[in-house]
Short mmCIF file of C-alpha atoms in Angstrom, two decimals:
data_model
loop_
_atom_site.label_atom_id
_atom_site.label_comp_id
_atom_site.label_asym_id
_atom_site.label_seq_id
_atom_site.Cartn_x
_atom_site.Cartn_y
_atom_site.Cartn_z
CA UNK A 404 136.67 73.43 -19.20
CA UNK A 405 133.46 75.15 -18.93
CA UNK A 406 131.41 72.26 -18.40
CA UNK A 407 133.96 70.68 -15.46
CA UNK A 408 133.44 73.68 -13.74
CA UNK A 409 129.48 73.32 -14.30
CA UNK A 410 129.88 69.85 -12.24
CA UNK A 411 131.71 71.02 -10.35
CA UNK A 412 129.69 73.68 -9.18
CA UNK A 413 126.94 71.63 -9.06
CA UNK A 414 128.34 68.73 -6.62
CA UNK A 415 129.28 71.82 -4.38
CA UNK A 416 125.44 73.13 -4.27
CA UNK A 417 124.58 69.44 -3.96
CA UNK A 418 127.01 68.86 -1.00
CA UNK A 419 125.93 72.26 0.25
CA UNK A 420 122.51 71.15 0.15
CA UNK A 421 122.60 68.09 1.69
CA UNK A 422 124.56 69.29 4.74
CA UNK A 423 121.84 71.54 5.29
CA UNK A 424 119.12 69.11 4.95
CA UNK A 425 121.17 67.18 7.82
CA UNK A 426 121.22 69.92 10.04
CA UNK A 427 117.42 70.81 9.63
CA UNK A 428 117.02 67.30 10.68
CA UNK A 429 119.29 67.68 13.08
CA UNK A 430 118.48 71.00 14.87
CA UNK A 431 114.34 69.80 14.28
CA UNK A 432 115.18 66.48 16.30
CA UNK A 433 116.49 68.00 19.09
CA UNK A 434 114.22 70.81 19.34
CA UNK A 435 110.50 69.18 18.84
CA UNK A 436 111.43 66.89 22.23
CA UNK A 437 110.93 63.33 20.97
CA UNK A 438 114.40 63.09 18.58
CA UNK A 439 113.92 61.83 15.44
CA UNK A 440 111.06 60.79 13.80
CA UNK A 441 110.78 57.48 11.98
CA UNK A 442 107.01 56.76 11.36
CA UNK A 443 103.93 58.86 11.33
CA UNK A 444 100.71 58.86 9.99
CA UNK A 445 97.37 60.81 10.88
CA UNK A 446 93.63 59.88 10.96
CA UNK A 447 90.40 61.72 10.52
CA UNK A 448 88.25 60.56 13.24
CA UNK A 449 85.19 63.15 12.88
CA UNK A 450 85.59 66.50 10.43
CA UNK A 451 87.94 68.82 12.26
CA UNK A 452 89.41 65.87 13.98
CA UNK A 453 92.39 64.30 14.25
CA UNK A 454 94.04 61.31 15.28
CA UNK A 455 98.16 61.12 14.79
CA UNK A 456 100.35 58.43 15.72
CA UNK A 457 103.90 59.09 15.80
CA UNK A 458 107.13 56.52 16.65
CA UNK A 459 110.44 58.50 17.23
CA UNK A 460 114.03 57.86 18.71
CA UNK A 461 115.88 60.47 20.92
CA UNK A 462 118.19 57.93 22.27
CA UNK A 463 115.25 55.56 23.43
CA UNK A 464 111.97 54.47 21.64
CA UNK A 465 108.93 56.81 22.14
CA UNK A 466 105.63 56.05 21.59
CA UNK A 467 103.21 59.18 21.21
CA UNK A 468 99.39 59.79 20.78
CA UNK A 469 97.99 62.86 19.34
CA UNK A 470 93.94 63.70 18.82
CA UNK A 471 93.81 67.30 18.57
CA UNK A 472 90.05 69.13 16.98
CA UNK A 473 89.13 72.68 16.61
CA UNK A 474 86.18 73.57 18.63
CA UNK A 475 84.82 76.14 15.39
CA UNK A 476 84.75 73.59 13.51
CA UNK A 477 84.64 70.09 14.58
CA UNK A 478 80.96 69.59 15.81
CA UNK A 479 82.30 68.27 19.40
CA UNK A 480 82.74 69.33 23.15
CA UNK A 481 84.48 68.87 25.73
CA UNK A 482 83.35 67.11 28.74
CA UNK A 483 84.69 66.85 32.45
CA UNK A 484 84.02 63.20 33.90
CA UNK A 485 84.69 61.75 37.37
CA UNK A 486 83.06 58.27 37.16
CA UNK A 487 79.72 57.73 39.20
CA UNK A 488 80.82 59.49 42.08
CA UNK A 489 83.99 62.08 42.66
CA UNK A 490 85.17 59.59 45.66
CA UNK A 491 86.64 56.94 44.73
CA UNK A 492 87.89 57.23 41.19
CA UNK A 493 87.50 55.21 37.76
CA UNK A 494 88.90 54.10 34.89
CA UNK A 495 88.85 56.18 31.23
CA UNK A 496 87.14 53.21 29.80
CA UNK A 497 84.58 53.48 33.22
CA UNK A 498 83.78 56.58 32.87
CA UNK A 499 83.20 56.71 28.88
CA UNK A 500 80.80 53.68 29.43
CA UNK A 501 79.03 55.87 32.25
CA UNK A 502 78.92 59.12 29.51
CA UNK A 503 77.42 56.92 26.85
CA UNK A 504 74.63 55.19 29.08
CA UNK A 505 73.25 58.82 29.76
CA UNK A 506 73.29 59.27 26.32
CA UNK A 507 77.00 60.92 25.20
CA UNK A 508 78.76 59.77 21.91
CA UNK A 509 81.78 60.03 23.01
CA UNK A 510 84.86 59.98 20.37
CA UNK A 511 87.95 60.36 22.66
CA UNK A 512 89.30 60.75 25.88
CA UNK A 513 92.10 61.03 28.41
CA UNK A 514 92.84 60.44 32.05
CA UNK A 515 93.01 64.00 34.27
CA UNK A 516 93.64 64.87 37.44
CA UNK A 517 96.60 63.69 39.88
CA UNK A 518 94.67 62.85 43.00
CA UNK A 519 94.46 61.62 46.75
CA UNK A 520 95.45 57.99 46.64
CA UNK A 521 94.17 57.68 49.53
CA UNK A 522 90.02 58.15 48.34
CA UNK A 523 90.65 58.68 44.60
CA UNK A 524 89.43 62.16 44.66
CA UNK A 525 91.11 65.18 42.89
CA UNK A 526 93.74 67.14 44.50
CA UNK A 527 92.37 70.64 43.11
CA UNK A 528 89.46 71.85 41.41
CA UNK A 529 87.10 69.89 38.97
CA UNK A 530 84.01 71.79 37.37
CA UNK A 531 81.54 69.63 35.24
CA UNK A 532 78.79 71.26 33.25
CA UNK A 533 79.31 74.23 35.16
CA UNK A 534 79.08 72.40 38.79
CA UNK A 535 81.61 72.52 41.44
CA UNK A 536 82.18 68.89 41.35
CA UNK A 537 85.54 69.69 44.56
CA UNK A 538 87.62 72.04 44.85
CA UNK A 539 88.92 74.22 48.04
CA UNK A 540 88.87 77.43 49.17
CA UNK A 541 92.00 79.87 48.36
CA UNK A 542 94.50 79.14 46.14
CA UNK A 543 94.13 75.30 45.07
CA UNK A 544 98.25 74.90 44.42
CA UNK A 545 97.61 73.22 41.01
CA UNK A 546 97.00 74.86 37.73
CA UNK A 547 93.74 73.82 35.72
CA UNK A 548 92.53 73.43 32.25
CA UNK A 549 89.33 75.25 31.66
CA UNK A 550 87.04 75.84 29.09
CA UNK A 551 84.27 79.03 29.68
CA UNK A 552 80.82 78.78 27.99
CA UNK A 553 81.54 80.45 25.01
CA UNK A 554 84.27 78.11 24.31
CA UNK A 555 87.17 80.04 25.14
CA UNK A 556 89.99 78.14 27.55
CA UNK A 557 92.53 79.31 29.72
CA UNK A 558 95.12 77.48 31.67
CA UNK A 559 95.17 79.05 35.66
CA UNK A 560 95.28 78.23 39.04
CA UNK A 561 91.40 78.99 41.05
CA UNK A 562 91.61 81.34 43.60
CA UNK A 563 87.81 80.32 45.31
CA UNK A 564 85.77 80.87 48.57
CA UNK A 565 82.75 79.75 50.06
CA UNK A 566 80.50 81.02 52.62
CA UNK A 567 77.27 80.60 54.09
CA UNK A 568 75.63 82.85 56.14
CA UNK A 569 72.56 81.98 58.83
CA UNK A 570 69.55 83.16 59.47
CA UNK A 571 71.62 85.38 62.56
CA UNK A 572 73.83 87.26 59.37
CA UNK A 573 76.61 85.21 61.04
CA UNK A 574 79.05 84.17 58.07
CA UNK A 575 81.13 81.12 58.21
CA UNK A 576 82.99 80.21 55.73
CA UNK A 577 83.45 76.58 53.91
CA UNK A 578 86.82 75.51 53.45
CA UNK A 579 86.46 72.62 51.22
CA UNK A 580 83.90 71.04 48.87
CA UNK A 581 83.74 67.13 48.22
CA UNK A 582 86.71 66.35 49.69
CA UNK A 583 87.53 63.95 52.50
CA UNK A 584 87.58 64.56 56.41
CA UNK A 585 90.21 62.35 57.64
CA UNK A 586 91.01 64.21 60.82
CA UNK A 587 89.83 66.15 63.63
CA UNK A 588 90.22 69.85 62.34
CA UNK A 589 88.38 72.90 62.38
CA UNK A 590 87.31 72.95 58.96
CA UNK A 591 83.85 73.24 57.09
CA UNK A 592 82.72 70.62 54.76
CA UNK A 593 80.07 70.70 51.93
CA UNK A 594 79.54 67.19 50.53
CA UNK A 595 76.80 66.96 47.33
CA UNK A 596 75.53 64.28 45.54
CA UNK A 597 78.33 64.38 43.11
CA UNK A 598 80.51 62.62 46.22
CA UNK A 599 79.83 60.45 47.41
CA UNK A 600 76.30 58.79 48.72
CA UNK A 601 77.83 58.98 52.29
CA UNK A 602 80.03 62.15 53.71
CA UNK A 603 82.82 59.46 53.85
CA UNK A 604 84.04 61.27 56.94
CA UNK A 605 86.76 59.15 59.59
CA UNK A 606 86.96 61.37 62.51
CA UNK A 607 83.71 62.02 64.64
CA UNK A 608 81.74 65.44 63.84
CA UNK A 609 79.01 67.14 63.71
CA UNK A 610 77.23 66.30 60.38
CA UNK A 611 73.91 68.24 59.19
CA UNK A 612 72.06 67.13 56.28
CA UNK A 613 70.16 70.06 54.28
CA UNK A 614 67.76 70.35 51.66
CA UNK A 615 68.22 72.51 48.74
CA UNK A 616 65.72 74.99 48.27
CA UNK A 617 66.95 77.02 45.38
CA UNK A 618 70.05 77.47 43.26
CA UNK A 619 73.16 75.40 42.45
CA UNK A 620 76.63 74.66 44.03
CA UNK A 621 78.62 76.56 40.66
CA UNK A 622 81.22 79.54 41.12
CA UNK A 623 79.00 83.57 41.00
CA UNK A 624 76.02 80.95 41.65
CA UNK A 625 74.33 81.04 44.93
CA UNK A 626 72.75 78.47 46.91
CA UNK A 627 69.99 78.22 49.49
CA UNK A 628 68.76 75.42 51.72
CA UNK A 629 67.15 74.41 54.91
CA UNK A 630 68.84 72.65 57.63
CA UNK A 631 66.28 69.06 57.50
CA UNK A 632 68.67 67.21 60.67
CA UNK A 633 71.69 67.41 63.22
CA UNK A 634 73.77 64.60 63.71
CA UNK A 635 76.14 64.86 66.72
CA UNK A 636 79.69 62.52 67.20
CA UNK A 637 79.04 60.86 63.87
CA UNK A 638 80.91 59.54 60.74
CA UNK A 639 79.80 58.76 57.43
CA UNK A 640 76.28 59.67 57.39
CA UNK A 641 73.99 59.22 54.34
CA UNK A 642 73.14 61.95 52.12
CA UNK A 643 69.66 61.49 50.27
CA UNK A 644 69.75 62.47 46.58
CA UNK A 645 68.82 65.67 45.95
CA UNK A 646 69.99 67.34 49.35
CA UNK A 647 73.46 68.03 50.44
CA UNK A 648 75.47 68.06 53.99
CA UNK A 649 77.96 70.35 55.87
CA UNK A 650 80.55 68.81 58.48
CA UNK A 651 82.52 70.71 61.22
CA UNK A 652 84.20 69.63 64.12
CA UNK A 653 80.53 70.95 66.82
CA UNK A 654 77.70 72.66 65.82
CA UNK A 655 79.61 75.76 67.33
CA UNK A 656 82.35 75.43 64.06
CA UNK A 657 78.87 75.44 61.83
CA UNK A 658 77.33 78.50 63.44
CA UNK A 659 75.13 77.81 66.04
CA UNK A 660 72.21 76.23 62.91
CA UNK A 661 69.32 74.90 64.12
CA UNK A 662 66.87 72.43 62.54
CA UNK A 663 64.45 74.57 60.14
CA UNK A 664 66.84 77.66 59.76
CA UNK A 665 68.06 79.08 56.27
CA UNK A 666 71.33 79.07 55.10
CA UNK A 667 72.78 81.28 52.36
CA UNK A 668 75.56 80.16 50.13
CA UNK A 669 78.30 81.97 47.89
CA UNK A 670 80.50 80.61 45.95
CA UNK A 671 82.99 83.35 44.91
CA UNK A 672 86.39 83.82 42.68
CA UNK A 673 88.62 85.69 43.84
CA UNK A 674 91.36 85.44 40.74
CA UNK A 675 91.53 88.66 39.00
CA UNK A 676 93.44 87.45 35.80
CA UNK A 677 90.47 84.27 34.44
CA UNK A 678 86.80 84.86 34.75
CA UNK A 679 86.21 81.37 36.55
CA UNK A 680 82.10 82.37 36.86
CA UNK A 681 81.70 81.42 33.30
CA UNK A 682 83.95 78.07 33.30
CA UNK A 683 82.16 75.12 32.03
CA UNK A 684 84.08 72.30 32.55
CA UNK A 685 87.55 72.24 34.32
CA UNK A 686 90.11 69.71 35.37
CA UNK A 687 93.64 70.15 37.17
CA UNK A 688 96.84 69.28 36.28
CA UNK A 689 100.27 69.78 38.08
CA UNK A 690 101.18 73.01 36.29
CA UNK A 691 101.25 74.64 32.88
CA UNK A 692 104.71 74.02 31.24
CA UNK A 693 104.30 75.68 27.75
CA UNK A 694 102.92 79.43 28.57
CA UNK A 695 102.21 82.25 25.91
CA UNK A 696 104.62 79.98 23.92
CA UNK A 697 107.38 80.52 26.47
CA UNK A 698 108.43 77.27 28.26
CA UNK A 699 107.66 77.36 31.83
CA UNK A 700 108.29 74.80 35.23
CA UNK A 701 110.45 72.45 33.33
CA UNK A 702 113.12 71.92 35.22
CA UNK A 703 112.38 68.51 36.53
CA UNK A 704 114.79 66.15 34.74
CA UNK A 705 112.53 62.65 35.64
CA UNK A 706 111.56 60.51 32.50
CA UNK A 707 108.03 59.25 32.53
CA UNK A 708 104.52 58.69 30.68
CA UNK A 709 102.87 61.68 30.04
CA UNK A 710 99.55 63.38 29.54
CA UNK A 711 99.33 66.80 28.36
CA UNK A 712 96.63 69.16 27.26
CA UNK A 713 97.24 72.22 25.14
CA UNK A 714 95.35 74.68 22.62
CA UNK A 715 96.77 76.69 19.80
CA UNK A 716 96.52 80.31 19.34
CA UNK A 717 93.39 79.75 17.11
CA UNK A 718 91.48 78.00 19.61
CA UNK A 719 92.30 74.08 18.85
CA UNK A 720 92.63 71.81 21.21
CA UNK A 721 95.28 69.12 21.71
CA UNK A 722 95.32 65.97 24.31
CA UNK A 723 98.42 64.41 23.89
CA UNK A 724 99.87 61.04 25.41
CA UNK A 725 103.35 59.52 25.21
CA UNK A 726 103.96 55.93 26.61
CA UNK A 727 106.53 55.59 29.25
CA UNK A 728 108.19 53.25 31.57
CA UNK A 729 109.30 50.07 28.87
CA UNK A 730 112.57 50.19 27.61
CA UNK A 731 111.71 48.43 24.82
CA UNK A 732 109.02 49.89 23.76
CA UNK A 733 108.60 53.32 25.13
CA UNK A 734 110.30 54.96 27.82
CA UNK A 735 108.40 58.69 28.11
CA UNK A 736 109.74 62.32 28.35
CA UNK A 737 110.76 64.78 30.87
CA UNK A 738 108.69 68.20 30.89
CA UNK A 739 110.84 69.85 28.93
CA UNK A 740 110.69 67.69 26.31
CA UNK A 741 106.96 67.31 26.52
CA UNK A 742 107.08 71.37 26.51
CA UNK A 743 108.90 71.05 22.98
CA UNK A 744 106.33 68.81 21.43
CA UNK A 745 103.37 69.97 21.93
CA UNK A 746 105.15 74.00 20.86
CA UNK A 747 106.38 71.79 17.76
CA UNK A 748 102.43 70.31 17.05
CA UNK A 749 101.83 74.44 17.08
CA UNK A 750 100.30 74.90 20.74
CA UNK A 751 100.68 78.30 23.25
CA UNK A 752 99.78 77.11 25.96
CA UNK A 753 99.99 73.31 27.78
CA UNK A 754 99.68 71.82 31.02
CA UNK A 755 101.12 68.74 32.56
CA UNK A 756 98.33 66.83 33.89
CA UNK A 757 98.56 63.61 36.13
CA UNK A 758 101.09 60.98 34.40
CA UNK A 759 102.98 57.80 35.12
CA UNK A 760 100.58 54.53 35.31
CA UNK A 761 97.52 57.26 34.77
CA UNK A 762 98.16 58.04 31.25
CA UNK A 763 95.45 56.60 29.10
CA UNK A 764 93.53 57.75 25.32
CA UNK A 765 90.97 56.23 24.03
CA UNK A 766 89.37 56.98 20.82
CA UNK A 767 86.61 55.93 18.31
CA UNK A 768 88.03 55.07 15.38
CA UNK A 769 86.04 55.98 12.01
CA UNK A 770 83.82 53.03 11.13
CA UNK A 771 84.18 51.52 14.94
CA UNK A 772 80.84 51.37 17.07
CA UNK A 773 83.71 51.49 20.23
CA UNK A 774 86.24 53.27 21.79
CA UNK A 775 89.63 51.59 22.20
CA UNK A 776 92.61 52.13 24.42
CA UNK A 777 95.28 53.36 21.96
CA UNK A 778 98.36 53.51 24.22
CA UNK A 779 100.02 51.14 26.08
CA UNK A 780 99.74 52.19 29.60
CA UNK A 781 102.69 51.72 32.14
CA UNK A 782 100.52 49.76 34.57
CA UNK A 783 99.43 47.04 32.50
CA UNK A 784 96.58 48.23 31.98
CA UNK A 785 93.88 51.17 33.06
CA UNK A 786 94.51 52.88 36.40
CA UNK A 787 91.41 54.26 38.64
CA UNK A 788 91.71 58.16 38.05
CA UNK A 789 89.75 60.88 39.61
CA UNK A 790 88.74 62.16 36.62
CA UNK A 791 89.39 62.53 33.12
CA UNK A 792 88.40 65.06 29.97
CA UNK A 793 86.29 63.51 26.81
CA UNK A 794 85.39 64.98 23.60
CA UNK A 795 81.69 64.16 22.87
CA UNK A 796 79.57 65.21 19.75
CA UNK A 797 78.13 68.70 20.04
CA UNK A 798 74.24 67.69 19.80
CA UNK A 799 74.34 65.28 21.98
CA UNK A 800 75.96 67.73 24.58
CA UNK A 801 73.63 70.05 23.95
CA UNK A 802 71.07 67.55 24.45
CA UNK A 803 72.58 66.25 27.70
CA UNK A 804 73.17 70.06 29.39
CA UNK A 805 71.74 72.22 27.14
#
């Protein structure tokens, strides 16, 4: 008697036991974002680096790409890339080809920014090695991913402005910064190097070409150069390496400058909550969706690829990509359910960053002398971005920008 109540107990605990293995299952599928998993495995790609590959069901195949490092500890950087010139755009494979040749080792990468499709430049702000590579001034309506010099990173939207001031004390202030002038407005233009080689401009201006005689176009930084030439009624005109150029509408809109005169430039930010002097490198997304571990703008139901970059409360950084857009294959997630993964992989914060046909990783697999394309991206194949985020090795960052 004893012992049949023994089994029986026993195929009770067992029964027990399995029903709640189910429901962990269960409750995990529908909670991590991507349903239920049904392969996974994970690669080391440099110490403190990892690669995961993951294949899960939540109704419909997903696809999803994980390289996530911890900046302590991994020997790498991040790095902020826009192909040769911010105009114009370029493929992830493009730019890592460009990092390399000036003398990167560059181990992954992602696609960043959404952007004008008209010009392929970014819709918000983009910092590279500390350089205001275009942004605009006030609030630039899309949140960013940025990392600060001492490594730290914060997810925010820049609050900038920018001003010169003339030899007179007359300020005027600059209301964009590498980005297109496709009408006939009022506004201020500063175009660098970083552009384009021409101010790309389509509506007739006034276009001044100056040289730089000390300092550097980078937010707290200030900037002075001499007005070399005046160009009046023109479009598109060259701008030499090594100088810049301002466009207004007359040479009223730019302040009365003359040929020879000083002008003084600030670059200021004017967001009290992230210290945007210090930011390194920065791209924009659409918006954060994971804040403080709190999900946040995820209302939109839509089903697509995805490319997301978080970090972890420690500091660790996570680029994440999930195929989208074949039914067979892959068909993507909604924010929310992106939201849900990357809290699930152990993330605080996340943003949503451009999507769709854009989202592309590439990695160098241990062994490999080569990056490779490890998704399968919506388009058929890579899509001209304005800019995208890679993870280099530390010395030769420090080599490249010291």
């Amino acid at each position: 008697m004893k012992s049949q109540k023994r089994i029986f107990n026993f195929l009770i605990i067992s029964m027990l036991m399995m029903f709640l293995c189910c429901l962990f299952v269960e409750v995990n599928a529908a909670t991590n974002g991507i349903g239920t998993v049904n392969e996974t495995y994970s690669r080391t790609i440099v110490p403190g680096a990892t690669y995961t590959y993951t294949e899960s069901d939540n109704g419909s195949p997903q696809k999803h790409y994980v390289f996530e490092y911890d900046p302590k500890t991994a020997g790498v950087d991040a790095l902020a890339v826009y192909g040769e010139y911010a105009f114009g755009g370029d493929t992830l494979s493009t730019n890592i080809a460009l990092a390399e040749s000036r003398g990167y080792t560059v181990i992954a990468g992602v696609n960043g920014s959404p952007f004008d499709t008209s010009n392929g430049t970014t819709t918000g702000t983009l910092i590279s090695e500390g350089r205001i590579i275009s942004a605009k001034s006030g609030e630039s309506g899309y949140d960013s991913f940025a990392i600060k010099s001492d490594g730290t990173m914060f997810i925010g939207t820049s609050n900038l402005s920018f001003k010169y001031t003339t030899s007179s004390n007359k300020e005027i202030k600059v209301n964009t910064i590498n980005k297109q002038k496709k009408t006939a407005d009022n506004n201020v233009y500063l175009y660098t190097n970083d552009y384009s080689t021409d101010t790309t401009s389509l509506a007739a201006s006034t276009e001044v070409i100056l040289s730089i005689v000390s300092g550097e176009v980078a937010i707290g930084k200030k900037l002075v150069c001499k007005v070399d030439e005046i160009k009046n009624g023109v479009t598109r005109t060259s701008v030499p390496k090594g100088k810049v150029a301002l466009v207004g509408s007359s040479i009223e809109a730019l302040g009365n400058i003359s040929v020879g005169e000083e002008l003084n430039f600030d670059f200021i930010n004017n967001d009290s909550t992230n210290d945007w002097n210090n930011v390194r490198q920065s791209i924009n997304g659409f918006y954060e969706i994971l804040k403080d571990g709190e999900y946040v703008n995820v209302a939109d139901p839509a089903v697509h690829p995805r490319t997301t970059i978080g970090f972890k409360a420690d500091g660790s950084i996570v680029l994440y990509v999930v195929d989208g857009r074949q039914p067979t294959f892959s068909i993507g997630l909604t924010d929310m359910a992106c939201a849900q993964y990357m809290k699930s992989l152990g993330c605080v914060a996340a943003i949503r960053m451009d999507g769709g046909g854009s989202s592309t990783m590439a990695l160098r697999m241990p062994g490999e002398n080569k990056l490779t394309t490890v998704n399968s991206p919506s388009d058929g194949g890579e899509r001209r971005d304005a800019d995208g985020l890679l993870i280099v090795l530390k010395q030769d960052y420090n080599q490249n920008v010291g």
